[in-house]
PDB file of C-alpha atoms in Angstrom:
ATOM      1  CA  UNK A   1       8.484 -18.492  -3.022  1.00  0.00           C
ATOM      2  CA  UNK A   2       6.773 -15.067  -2.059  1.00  0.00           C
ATOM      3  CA  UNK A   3       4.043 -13.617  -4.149  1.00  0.00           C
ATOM      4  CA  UNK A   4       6.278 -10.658  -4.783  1.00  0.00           C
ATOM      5  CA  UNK A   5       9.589 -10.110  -3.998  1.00  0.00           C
ATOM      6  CA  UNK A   6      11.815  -6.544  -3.917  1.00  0.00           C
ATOM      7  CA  UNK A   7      15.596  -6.292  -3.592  1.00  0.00           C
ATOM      8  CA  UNK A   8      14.918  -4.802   0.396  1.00  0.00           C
ATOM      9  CA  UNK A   9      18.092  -2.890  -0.619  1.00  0.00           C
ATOM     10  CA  UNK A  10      19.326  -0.376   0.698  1.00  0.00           C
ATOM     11  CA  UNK A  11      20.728   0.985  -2.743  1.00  0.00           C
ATOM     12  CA  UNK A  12      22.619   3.989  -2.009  1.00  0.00           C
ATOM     13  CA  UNK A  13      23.582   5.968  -5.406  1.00  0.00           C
ATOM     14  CA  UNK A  14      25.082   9.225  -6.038  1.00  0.00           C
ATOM     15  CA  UNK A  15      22.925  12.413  -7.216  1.00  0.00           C
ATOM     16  CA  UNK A  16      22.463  11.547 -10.993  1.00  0.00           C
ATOM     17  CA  UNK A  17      23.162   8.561 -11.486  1.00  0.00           C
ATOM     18  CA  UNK A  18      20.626   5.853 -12.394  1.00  0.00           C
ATOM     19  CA  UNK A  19      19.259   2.787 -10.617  1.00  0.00           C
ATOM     20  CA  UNK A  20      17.243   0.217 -11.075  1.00  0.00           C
ATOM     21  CA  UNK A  21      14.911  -2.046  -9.675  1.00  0.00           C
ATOM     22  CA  UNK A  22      13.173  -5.369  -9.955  1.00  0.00           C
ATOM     23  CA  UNK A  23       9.953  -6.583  -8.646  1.00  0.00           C
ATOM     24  CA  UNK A  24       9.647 -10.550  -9.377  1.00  0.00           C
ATOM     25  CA  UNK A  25       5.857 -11.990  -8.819  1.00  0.00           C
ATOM     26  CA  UNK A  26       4.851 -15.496  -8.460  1.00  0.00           C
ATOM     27  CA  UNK A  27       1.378 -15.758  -9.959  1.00  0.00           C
ATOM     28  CA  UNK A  28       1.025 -15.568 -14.063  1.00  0.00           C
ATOM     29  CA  UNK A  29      -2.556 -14.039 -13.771  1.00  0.00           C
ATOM     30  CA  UNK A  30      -1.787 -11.150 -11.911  1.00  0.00           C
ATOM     31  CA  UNK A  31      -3.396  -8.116 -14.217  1.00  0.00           C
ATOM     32  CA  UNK A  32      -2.262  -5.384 -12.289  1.00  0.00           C
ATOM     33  CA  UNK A  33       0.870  -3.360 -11.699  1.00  0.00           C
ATOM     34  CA  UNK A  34       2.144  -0.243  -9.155  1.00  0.00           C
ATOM     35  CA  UNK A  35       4.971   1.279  -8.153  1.00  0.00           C
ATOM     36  CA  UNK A  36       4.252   2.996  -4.902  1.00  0.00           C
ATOM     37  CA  UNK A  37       7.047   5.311  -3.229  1.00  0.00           C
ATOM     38  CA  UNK A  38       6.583   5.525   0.508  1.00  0.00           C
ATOM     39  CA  UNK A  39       8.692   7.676   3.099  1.00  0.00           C
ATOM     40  CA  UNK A  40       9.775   6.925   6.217  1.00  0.00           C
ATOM     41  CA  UNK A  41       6.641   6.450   8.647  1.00  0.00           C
ATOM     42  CA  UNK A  42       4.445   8.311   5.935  1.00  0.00           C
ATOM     43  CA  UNK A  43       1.857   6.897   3.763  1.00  0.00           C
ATOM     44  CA  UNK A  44       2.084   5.096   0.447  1.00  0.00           C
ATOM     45  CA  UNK A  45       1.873   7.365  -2.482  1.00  0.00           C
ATOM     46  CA  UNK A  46       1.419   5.964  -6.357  1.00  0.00           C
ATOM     47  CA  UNK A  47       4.387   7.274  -8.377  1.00  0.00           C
ATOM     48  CA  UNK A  48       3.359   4.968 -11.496  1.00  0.00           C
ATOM     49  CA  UNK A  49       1.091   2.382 -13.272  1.00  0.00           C
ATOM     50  CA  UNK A  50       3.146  -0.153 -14.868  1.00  0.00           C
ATOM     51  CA  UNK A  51       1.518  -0.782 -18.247  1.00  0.00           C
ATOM     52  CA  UNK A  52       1.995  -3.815 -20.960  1.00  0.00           C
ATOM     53  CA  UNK A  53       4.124  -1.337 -23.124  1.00  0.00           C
ATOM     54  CA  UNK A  54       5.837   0.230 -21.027  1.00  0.00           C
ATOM     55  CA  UNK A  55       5.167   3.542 -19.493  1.00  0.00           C
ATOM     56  CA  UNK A  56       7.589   6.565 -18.673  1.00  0.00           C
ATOM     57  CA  UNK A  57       7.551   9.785 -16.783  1.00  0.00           C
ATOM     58  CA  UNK A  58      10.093  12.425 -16.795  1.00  0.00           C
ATOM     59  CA  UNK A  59      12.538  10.602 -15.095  1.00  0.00           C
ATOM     60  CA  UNK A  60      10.592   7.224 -14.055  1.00  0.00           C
ATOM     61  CA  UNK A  61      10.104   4.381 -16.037  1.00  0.00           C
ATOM     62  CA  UNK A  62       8.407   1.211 -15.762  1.00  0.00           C
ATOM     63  CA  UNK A  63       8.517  -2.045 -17.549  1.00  0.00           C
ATOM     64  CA  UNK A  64       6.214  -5.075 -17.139  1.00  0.00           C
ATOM     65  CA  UNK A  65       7.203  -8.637 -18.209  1.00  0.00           C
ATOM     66  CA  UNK A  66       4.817 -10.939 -18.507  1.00  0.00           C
ATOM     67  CA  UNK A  67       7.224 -13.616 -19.090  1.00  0.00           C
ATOM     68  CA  UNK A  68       9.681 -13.890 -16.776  1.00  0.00           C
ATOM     69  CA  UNK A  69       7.038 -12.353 -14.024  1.00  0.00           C
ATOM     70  CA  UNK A  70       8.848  -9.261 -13.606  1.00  0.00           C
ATOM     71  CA  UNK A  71       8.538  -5.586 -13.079  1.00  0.00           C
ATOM     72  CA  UNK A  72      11.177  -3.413 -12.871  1.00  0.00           C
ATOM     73  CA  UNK A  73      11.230   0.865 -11.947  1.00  0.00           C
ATOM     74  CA  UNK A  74      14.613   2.860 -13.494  1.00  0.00           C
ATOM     75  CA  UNK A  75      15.224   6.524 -12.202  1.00  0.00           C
ATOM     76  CA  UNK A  76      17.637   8.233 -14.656  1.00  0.00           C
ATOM     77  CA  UNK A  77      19.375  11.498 -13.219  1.00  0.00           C
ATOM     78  CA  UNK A  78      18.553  10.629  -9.028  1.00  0.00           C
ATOM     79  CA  UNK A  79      17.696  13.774  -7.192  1.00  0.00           C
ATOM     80  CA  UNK A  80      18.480  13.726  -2.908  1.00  0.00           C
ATOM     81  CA  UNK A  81      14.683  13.840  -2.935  1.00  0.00           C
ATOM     82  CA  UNK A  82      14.243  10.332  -4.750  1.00  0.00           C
ATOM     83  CA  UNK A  83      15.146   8.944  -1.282  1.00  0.00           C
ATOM     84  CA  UNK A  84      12.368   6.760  -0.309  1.00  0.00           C
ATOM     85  CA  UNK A  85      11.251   3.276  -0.001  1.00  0.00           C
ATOM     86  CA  UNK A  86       9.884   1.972  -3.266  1.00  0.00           C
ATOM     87  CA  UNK A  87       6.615  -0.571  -2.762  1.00  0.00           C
ATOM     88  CA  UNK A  88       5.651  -3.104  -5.977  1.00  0.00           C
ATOM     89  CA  UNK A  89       1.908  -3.692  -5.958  1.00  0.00           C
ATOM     90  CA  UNK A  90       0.263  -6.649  -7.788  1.00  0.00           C
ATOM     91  CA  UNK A  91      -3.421  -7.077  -8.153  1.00  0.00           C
ATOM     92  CA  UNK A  92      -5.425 -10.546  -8.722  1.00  0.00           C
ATOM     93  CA  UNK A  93      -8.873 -10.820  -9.836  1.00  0.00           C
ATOM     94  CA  UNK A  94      -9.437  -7.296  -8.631  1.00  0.00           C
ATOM     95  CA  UNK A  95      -8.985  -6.240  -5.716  1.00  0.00           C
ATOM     96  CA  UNK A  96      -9.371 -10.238  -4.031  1.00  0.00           C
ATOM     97  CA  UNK A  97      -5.886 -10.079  -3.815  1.00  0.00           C
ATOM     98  CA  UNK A  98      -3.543  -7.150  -3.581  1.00  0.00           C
ATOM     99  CA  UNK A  99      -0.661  -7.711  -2.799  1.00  0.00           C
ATOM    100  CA  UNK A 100       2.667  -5.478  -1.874  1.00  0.00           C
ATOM    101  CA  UNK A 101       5.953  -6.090  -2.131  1.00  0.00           C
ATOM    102  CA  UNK A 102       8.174  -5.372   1.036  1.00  0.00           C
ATOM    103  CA  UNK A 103       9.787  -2.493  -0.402  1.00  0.00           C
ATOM    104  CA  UNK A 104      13.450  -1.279  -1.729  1.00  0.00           C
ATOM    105  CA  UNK A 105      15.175   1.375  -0.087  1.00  0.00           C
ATOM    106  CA  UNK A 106      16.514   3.724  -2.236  1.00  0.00           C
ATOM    107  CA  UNK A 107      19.133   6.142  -0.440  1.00  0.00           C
ATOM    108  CA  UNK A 108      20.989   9.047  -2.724  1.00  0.00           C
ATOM    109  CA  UNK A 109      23.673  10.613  -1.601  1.00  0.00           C
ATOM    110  CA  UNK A 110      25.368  14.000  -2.426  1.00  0.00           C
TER     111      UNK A 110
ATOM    112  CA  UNK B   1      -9.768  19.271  -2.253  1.00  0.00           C
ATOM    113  CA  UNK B   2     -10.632  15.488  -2.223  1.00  0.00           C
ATOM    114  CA  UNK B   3      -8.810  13.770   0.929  1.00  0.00           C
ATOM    115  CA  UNK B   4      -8.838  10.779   3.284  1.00  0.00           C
ATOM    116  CA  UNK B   5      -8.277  11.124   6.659  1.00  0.00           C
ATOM    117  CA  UNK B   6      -7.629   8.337   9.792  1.00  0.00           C
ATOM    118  CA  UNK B   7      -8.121   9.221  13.407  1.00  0.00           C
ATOM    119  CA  UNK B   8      -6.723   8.869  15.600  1.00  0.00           C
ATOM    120  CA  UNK B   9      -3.234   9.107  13.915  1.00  0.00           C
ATOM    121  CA  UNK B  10      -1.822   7.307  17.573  1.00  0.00           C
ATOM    122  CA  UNK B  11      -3.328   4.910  19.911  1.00  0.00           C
ATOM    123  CA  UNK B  12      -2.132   3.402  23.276  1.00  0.00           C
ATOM    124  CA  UNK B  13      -4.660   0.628  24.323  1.00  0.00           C
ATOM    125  CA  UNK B  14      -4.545  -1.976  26.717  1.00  0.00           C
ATOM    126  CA  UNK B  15      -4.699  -6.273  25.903  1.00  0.00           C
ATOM    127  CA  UNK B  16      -8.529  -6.783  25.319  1.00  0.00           C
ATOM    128  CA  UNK B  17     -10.172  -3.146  24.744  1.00  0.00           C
ATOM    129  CA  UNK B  18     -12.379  -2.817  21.739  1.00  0.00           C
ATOM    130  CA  UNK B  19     -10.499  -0.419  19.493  1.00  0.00           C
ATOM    131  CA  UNK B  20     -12.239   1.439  16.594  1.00  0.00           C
ATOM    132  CA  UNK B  21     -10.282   3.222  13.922  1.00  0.00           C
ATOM    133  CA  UNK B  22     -11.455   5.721  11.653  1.00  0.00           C
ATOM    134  CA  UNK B  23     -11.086   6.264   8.267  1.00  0.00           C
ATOM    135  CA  UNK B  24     -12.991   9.107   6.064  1.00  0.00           C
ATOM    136  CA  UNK B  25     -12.503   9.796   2.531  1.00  0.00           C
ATOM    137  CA  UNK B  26     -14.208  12.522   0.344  1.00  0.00           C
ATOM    138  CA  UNK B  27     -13.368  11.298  -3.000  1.00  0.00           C
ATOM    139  CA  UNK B  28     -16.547   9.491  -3.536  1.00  0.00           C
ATOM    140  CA  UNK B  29     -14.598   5.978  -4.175  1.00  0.00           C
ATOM    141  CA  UNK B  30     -16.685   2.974  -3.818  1.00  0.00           C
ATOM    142  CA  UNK B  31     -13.946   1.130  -3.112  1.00  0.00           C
ATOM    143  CA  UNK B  32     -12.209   1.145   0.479  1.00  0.00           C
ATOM    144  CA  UNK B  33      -9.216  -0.886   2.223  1.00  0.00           C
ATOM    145  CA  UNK B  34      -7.763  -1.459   5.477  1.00  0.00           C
ATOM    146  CA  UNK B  35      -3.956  -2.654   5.675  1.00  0.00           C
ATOM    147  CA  UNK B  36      -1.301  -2.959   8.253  1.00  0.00           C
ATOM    148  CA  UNK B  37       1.988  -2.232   7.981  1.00  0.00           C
ATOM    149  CA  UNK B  38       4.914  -4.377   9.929  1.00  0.00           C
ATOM    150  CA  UNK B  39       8.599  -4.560   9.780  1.00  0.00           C
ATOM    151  CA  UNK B  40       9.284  -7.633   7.674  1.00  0.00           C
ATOM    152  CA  UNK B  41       5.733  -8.138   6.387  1.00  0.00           C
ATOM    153  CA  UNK B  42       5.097  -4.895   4.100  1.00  0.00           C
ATOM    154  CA  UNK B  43       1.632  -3.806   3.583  1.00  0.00           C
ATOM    155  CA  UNK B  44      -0.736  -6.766   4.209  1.00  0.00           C
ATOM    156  CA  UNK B  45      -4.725  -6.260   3.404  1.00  0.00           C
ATOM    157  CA  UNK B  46      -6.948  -7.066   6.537  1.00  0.00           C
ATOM    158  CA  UNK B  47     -10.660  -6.111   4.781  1.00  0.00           C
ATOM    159  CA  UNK B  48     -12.096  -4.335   2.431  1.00  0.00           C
ATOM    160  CA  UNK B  49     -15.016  -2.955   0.786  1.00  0.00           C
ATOM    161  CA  UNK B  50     -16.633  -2.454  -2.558  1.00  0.00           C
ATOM    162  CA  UNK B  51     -19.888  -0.718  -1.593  1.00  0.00           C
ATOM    163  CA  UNK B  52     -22.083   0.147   1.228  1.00  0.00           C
ATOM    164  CA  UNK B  53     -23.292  -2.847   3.086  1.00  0.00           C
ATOM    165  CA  UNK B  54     -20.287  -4.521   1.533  1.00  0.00           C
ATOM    166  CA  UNK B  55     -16.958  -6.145   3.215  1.00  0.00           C
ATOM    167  CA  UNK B  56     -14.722  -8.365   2.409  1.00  0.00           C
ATOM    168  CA  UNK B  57     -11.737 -10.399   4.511  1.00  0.00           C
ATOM    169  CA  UNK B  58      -8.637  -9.730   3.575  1.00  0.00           C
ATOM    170  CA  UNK B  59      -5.344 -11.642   4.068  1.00  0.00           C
ATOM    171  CA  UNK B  60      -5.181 -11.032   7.844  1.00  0.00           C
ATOM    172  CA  UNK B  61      -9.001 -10.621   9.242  1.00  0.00           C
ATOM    173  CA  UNK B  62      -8.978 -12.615  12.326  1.00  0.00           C
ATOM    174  CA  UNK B  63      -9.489 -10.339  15.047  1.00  0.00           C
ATOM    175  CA  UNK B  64     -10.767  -7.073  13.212  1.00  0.00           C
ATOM    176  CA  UNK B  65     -14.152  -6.218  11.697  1.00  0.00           C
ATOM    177  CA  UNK B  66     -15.585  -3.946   9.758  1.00  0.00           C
ATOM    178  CA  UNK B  67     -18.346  -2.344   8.902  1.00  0.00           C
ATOM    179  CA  UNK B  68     -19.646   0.651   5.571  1.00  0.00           C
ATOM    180  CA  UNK B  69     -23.102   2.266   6.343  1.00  0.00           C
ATOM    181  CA  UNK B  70     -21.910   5.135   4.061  1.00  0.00           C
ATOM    182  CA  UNK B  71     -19.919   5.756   1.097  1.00  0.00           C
ATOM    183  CA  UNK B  72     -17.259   8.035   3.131  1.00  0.00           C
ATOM    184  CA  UNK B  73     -16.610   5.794   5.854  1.00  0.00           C
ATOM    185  CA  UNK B  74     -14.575   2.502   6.616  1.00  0.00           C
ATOM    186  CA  UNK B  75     -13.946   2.180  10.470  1.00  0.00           C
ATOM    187  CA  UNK B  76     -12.304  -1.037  11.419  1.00  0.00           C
ATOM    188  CA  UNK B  77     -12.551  -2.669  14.366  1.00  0.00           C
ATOM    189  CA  UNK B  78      -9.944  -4.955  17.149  1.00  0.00           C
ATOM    190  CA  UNK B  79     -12.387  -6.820  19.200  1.00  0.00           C
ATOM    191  CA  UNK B  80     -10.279  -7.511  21.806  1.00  0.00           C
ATOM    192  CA  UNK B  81      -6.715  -5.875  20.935  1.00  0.00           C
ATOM    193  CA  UNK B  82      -4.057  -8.219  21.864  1.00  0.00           C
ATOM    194  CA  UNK B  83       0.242  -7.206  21.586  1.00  0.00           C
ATOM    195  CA  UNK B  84       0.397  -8.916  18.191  1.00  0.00           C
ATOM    196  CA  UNK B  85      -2.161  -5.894  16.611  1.00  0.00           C
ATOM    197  CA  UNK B  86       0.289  -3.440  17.475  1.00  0.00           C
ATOM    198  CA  UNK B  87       1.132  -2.076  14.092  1.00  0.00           C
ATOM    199  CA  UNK B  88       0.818   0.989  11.511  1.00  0.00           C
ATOM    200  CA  UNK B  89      -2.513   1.254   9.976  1.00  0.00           C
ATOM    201  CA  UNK B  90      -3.349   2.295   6.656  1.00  0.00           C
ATOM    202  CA  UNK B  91      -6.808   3.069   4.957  1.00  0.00           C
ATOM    203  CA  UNK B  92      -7.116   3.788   1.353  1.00  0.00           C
ATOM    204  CA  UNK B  93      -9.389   3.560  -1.310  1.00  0.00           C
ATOM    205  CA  UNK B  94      -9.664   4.012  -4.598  1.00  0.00           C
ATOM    206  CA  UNK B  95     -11.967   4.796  -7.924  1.00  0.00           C
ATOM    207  CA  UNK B  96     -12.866   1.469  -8.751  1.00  0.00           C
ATOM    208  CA  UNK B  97     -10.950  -2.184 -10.030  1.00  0.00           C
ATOM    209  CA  UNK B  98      -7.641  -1.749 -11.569  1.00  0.00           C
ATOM    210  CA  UNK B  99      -7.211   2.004 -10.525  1.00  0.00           C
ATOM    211  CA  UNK B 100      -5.008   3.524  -7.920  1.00  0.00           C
ATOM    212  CA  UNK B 101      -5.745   3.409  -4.087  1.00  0.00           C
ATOM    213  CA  UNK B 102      -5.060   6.632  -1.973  1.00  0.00           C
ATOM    214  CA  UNK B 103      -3.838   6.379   1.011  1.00  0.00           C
ATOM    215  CA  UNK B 104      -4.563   7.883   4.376  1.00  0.00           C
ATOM    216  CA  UNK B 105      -1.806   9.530   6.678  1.00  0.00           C
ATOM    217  CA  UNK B 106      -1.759   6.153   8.781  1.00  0.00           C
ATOM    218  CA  UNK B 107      -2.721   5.071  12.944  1.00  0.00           C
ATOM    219  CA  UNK B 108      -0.278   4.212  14.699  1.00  0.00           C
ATOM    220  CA  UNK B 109      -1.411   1.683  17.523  1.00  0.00           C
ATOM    221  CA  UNK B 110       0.343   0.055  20.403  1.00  0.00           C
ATOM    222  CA  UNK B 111      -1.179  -2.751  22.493  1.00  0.00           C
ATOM    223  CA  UNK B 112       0.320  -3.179  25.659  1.00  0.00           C
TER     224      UNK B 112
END
């Protein structure tokens, strides 16, 4: 089993709806949570910290569960500019091991 | 503004040139990373560094080095490049444990 695992997608959606995504991870003490959005041959950017209870803004929000190993990233309202790969990051003792999930496409469509 | 920058932003090398990258950031961060990025693979850490004087190996170290005289800088090294280092590379750093890592605009280098 991977570390972390992403959906690779692609999703494609229509402008406004919402979508969803999962981010399963393999190791129970992992402390840390990201959701980095990356587009195409550009750099990672952080679009969110995925906190304990939950954390939402405007029309991001994240969700960590601790027990079923999961994180998960839901867009309400998709804008054509949402397109981008989505990146899970999980951190272990620090920064001893980072590690990224392969990424979900998201595509929306007009 | 606060930044981090990576030069050169694309390589062409030959099988068994010493290649440096560079990597600069101005935000002060103690903390500083090297990835690459392949097809497949996502973004997989090859060293990194907590301090001056400090580095650490990574998931994929064999073959690069590194080395932090400064705070600002993180240049990583291919000893002797070979085809299988041809890949996007990312620097980043960040405030500290547990906090977000900037990224830098990215290298791209092909070995041939």
């Amino acid at each position: 089993r991977k570390e972390v695992e992403q959906d690779p997608g692609p999703f494609n959606v229509p402008e406004g709806a919402t979508v969803a995504f999962n981010c399963t991870y393999s190791n129970s003490a992992s402390q840390s949570f990201f959701w980095y959005r990356q587009d195409c041959r550009k750099e990672p950017k952080l679009l969110m910290s995925v906190y304990s209870s939950g954390n939402e803004d405007g029309r991001f929000t994240a969700q960590l569960n601790r027990a079923s190993q999961y994180i998960s990233l839901l867009i309400r309202d998709s804008k054509l500019s949402d397109s981008a790969t989505y990146l899970c990051v999980v951190t272990l003792e620090g920064y001893q091991k980072v590690t990224f999930g392969t990424g979900t496409k998201l595509q929306v469509i007009p | 503004d606060a930044e981090i920058t990576q030069s050169p932003r694309h390589k062409i090398t030959e099988t068994g040139r010493q290649v440096t990258l560079a990597c600069h950031q101005t935000w002060n961060h103690n903390n500083m990373f090297w990835y690459r990025q392949d097809l497949g693979h996502g973004l997989r850490l090859i060293h990194y560094s907590y301090g001056v004087q400090d580095t650490n190996k990574g998931e994929v170290s064999d073959g690069y080095s590194v080395s932090r005289s400064n705070t600002e800088d993180l240049p990583l090294t291919l000893e002797s490049a070979a085809s299988s280092q041809t890949s996007v590379y990312f620097c980043a750093s960040s405030a500290g444990d547990g906090y977000e890592q900037y990224f830098g605009p990215g290298t791209r280098l092909t070995v041939t």
